[in-house]
Tab-separated table of C-alpha atoms in Angstrom:
chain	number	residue	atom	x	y	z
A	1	UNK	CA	0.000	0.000	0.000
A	2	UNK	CA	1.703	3.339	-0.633
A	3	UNK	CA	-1.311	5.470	0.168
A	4	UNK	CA	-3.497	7.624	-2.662
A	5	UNK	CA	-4.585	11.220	-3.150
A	6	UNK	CA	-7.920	10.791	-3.379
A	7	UNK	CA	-10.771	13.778	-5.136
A	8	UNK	CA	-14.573	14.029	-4.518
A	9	UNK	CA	-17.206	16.262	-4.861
A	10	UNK	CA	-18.114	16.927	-1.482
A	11	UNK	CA	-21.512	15.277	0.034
A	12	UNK	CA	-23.757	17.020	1.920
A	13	UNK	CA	-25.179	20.544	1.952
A	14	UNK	CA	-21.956	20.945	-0.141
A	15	UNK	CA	-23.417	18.393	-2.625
A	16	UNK	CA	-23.850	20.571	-5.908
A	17	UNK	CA	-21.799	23.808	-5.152
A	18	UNK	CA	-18.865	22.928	-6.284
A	19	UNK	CA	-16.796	21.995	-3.462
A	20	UNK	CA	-14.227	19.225	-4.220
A	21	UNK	CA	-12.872	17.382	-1.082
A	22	UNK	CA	-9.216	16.093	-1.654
A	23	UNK	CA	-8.135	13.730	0.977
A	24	UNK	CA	-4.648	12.450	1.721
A	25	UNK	CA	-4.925	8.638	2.454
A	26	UNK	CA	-2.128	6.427	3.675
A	27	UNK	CA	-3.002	4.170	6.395
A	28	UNK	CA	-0.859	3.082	9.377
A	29	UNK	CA	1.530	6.127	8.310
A	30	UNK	CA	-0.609	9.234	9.438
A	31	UNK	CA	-0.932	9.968	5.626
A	32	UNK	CA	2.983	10.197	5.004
A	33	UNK	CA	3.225	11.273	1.566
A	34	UNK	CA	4.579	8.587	-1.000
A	35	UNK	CA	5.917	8.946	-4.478
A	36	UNK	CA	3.241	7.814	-5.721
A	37	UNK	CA	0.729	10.324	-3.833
A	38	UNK	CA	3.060	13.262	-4.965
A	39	UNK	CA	2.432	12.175	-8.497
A	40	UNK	CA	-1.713	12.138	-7.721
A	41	UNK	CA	-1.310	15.430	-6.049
A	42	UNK	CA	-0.652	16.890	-9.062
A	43	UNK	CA	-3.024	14.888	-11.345
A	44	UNK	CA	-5.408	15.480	-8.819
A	45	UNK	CA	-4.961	19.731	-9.224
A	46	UNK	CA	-4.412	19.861	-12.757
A	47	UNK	CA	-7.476	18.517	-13.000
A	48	UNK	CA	-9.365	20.673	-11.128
A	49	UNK	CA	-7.509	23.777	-12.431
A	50	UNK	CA	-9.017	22.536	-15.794
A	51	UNK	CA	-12.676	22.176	-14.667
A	52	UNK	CA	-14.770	25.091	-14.995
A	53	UNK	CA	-17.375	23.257	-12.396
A	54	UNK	CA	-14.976	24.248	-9.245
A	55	UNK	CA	-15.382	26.756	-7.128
A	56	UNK	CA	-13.551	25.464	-3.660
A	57	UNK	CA	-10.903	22.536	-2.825
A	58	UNK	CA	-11.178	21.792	0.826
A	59	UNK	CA	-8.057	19.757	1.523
A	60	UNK	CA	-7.677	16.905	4.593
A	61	UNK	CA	-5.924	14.095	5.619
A	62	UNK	CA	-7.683	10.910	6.174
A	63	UNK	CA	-8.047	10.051	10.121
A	64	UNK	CA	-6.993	11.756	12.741
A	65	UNK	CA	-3.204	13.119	10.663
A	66	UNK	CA	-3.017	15.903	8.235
A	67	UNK	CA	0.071	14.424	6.706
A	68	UNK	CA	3.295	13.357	8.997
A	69	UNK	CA	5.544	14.218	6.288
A	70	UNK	CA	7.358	11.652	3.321
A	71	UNK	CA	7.135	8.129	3.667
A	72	UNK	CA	10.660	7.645	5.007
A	73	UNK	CA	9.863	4.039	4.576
A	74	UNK	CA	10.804	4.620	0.489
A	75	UNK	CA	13.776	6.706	1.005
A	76	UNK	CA	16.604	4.110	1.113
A	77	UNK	CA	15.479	3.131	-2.987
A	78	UNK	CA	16.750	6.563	-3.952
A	79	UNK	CA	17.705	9.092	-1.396
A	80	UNK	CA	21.048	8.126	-1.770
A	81	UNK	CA	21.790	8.573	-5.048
A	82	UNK	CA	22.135	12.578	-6.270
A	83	UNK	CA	20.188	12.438	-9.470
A	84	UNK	CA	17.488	10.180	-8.351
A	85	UNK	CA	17.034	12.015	-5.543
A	86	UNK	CA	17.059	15.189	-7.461
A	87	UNK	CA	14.329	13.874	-9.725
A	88	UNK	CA	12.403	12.437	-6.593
A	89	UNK	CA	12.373	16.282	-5.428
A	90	UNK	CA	12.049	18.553	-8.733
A	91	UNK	CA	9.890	16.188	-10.197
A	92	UNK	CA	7.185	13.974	-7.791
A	93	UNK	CA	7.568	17.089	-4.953
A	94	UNK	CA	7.414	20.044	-6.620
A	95	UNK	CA	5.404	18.445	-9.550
A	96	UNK	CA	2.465	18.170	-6.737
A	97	UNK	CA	3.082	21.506	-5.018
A	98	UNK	CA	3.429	23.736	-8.002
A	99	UNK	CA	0.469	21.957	-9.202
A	100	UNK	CA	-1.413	23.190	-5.978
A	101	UNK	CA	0.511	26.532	-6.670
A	102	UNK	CA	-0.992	27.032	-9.577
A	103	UNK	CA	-4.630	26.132	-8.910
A	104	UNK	CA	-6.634	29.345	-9.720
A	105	UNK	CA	-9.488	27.526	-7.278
A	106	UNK	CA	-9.488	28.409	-3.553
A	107	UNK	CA	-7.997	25.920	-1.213
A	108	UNK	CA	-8.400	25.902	2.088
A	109	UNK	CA	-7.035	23.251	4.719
A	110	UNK	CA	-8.461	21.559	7.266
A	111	UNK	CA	-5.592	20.237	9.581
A	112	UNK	CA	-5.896	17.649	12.320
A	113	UNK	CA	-3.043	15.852	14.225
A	114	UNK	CA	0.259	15.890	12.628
A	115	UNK	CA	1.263	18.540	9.946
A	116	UNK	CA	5.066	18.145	9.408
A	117	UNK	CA	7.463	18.294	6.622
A	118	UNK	CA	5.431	17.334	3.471
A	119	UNK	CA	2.657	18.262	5.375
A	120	UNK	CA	3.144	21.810	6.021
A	121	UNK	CA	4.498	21.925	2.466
A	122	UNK	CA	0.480	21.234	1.458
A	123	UNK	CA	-0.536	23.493	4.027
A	124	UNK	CA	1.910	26.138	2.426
A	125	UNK	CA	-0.095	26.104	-1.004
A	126	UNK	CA	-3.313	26.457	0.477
A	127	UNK	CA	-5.027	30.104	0.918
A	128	UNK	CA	-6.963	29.354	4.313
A	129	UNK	CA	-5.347	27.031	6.834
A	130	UNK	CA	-7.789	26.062	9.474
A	131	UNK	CA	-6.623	23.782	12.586
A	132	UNK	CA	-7.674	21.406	15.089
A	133	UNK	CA	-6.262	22.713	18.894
A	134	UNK	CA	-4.131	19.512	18.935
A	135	UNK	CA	-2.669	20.143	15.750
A	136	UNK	CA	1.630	19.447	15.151
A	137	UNK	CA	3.408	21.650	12.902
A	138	UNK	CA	7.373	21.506	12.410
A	139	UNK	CA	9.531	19.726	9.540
A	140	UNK	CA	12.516	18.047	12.057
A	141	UNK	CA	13.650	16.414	9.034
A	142	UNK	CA	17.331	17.278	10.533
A	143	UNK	CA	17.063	14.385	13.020
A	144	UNK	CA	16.998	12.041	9.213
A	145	UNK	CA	20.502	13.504	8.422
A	146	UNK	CA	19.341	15.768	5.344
A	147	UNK	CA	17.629	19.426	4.775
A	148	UNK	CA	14.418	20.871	3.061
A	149	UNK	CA	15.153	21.248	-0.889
A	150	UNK	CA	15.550	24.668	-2.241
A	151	UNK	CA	12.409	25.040	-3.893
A	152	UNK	CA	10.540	23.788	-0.566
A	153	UNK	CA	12.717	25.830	1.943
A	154	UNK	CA	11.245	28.883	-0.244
A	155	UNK	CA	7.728	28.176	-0.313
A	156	UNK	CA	7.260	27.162	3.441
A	157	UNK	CA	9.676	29.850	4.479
A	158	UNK	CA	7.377	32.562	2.594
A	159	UNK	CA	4.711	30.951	4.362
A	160	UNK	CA	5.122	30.600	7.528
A	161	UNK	CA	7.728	33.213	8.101
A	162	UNK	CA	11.648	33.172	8.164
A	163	UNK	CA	11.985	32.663	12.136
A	164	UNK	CA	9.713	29.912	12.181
A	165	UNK	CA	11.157	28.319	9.270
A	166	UNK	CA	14.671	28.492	10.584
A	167	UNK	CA	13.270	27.334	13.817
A	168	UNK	CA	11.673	24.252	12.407
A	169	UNK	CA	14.931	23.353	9.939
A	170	UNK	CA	17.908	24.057	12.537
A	171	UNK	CA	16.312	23.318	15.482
A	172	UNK	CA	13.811	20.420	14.650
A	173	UNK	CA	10.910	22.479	16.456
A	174	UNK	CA	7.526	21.560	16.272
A	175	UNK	CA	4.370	24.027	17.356
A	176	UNK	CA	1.265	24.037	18.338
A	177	UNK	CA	-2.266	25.191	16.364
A	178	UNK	CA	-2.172	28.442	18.230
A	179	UNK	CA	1.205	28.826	17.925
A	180	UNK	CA	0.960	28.766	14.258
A	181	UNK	CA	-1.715	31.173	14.507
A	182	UNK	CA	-0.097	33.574	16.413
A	183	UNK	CA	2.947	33.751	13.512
A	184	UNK	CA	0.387	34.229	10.748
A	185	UNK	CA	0.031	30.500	9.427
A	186	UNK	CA	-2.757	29.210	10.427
A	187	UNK	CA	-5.939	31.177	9.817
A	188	UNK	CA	-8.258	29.955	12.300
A	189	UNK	CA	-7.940	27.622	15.478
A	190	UNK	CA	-11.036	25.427	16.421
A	191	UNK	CA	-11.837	22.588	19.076
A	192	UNK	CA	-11.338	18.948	17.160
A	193	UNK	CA	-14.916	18.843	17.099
A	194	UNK	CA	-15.975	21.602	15.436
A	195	UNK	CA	-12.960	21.427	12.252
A	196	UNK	CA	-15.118	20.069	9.688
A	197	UNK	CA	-18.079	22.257	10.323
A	198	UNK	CA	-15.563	25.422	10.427
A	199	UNK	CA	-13.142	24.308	7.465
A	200	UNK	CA	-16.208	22.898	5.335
A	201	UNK	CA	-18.493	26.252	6.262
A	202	UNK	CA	-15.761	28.472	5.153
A	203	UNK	CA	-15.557	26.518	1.449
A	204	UNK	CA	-19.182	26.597	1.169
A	205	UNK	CA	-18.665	30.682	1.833
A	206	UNK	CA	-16.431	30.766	-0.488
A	207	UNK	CA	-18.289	28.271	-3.286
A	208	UNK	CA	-21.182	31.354	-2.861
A	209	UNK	CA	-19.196	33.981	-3.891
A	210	UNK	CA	-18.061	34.961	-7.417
A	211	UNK	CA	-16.045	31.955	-8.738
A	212	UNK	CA	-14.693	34.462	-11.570
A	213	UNK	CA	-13.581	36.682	-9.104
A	214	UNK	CA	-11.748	33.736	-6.717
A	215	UNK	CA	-9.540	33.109	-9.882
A	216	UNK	CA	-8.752	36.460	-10.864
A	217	UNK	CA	-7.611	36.989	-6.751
A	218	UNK	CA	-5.569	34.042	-6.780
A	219	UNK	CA	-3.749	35.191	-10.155
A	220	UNK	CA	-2.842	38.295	-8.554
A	221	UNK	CA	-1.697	37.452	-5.774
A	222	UNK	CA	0.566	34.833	-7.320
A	223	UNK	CA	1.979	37.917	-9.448
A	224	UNK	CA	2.743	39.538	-6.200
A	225	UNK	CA	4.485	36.479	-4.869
A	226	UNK	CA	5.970	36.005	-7.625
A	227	UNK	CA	9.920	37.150	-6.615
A	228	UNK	CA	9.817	34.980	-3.677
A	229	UNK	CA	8.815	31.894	-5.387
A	230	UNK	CA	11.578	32.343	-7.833
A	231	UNK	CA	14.534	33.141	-6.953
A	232	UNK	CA	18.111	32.652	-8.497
A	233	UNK	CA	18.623	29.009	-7.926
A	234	UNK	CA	15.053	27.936	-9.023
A	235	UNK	CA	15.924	27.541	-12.756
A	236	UNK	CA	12.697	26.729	-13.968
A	237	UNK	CA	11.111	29.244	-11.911
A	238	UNK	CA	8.757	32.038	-13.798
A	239	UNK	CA	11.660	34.328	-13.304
A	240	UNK	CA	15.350	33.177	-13.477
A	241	UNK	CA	17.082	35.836	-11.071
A	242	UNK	CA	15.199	37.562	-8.772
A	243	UNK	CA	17.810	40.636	-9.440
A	244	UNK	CA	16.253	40.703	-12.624
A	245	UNK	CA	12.447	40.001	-11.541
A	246	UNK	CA	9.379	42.370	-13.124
A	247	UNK	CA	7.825	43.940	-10.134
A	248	UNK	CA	4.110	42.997	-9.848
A	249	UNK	CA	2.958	45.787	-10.714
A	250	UNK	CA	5.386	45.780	-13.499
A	251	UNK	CA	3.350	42.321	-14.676
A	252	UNK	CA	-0.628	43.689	-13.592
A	253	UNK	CA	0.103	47.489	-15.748
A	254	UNK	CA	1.697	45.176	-18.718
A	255	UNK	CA	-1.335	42.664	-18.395
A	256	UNK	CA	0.896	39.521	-18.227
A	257	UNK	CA	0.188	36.730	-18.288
A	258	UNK	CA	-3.725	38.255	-18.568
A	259	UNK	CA	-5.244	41.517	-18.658
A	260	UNK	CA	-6.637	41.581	-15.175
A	261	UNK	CA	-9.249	44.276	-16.424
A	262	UNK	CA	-11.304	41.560	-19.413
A	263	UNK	CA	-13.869	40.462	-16.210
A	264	UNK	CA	-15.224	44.108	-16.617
A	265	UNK	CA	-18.127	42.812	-19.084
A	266	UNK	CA	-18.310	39.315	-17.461
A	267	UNK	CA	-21.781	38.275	-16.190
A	268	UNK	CA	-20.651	37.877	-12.435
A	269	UNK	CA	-19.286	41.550	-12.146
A	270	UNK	CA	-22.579	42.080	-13.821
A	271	UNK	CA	-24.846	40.356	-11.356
A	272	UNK	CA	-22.615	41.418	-8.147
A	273	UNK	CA	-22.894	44.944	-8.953
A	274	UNK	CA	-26.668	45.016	-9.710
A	275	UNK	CA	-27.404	42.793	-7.133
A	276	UNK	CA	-25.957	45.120	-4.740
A	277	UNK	CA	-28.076	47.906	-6.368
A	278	UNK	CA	-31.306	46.301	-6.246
A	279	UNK	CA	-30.583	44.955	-2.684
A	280	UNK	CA	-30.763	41.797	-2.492
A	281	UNK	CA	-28.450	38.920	-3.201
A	282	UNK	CA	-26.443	37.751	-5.746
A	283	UNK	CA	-26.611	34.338	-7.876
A	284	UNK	CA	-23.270	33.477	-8.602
């Protein structure tokens, strides 16, 4: 069994609204990413990035984990050789992340139990992170002898902040839920037995709302990030030196890779705007 990456449209009252569920599933191994689940990850949000049906991803791990990190049980069949392990990292890793990177469709998180290493990688591509009080976060993959790759060390680190990411990598330390919250990661803290009302009543919120307008946000702000997710030694990055990066608003005024204005005759700025004028509310 090396676990799956598994996507469903969500039962429920969410049944119909265009919330997709995506669950991390790896049993007896608190949903420890294999190579194999890297590789679904990004099927898995490719996929929805194509559909036009989508309006919310609400992403979990199966049990009572989040994900407890990379199945170290795989490591000795390539970790030791450089160019398999580079290909285990630029391609199954970051294949999966920059897939969930590039998803113009909200994500949000719902994280129980363990979050660490490729798990707070996940949580790192997701726009609202929302966590159980006993929630783990830390990546103490310096007690296995080797450190974060580039690419990943760059993405978590511009998510959860350079002193927490330093803390996590050179000192192996692990926080809490509220600890995360309190250094801007996590967006919301809950009791265990309220996360799935909380994290599944905040993608219904969002599956209400404009699903035009989602994209458009998430396109922006990727612009914006856009320097920090590319810097000099990313060599496939969007930009090859970040000495030499557009600014954002270099990329929004030259309309790249889209002119961020075209939604002005769409039917959903339409409707929003009219609703709002004729006071009641607006069907998305």
């Amino acid at each position: 069994m090396t676990g799956e990456v598994i996507a469903a449209a969500a039962a429920g009252e969410a049944a119909g609204r265009g919330v997709v569920r995506v669950t991390l599933r790896h049993d007896g191994r608190l949903n420890a990413m294999s190579r194999a689940m890297w590789r679904q990850l990004r099927s898995v949000f490719e996929s929805i990035q194509r559909s036009v049906d989508v309006r919310c991803v609400l992403i979990e791990g199966a049990g009572e984990a989040f994900c407890a990190g990379g199945d170290i049980s795989e490591y000795p069949a390539f970790r030791f050789d450089p160019e398999q392990l580079r290909d285990f990292h630029e391609g199954d890793v970051w294949g999966g992340l920059s897939a969930m990177l590039a998803c113009d469709v909200p994500i949000v998180a719902r994280i129980a139990g363990a979050c660490m290493g490729a798990g707070v990688e996940i949580a790192s591509c997701c726009d609202i992170r929302i966590a159980a009080t006993g929630a783990r976060f830390g990546a103490p993959i310096a007690k296995l002898g080797f450190p974060m790759a580039p690419r990943e060390a760059a993405l978590v680190a511009g998510a959860v902040g350079d002193v927490t990411a330093r803390q996590m990598l050179l000192e192996a330390a692990t926080f809490s839920a509220a600890e995360m919250a309190q250094r801007g990661f996590v967006s919301r803290v809950v009791e265990a037995d309220q996360l799935e009302a909380q994290a599944m009543g905040t993608a219904l919120r969002i599956a209400a709302l404009a699903p035009g307008a989602a994209r458009l946000n998430k396109q922006t702000l990727r612009a914006l990030q856009m320097p920090l997710h590319a810097p000099a030694f990313m060599p496939n990055g969007p930009v090859a030196q970040a000495g030499k990066a557009l600014a954002a608003s270099d990329l929004i005024a030259d309309a790249t890779p889209a002119d961020p204005y075209a939604y002005a005759n769409s039917a959903e700025h339409r409707e929003g705007i009219t609703a709002f004028l004729d006071k009641r509310a607006p069907v998305f």
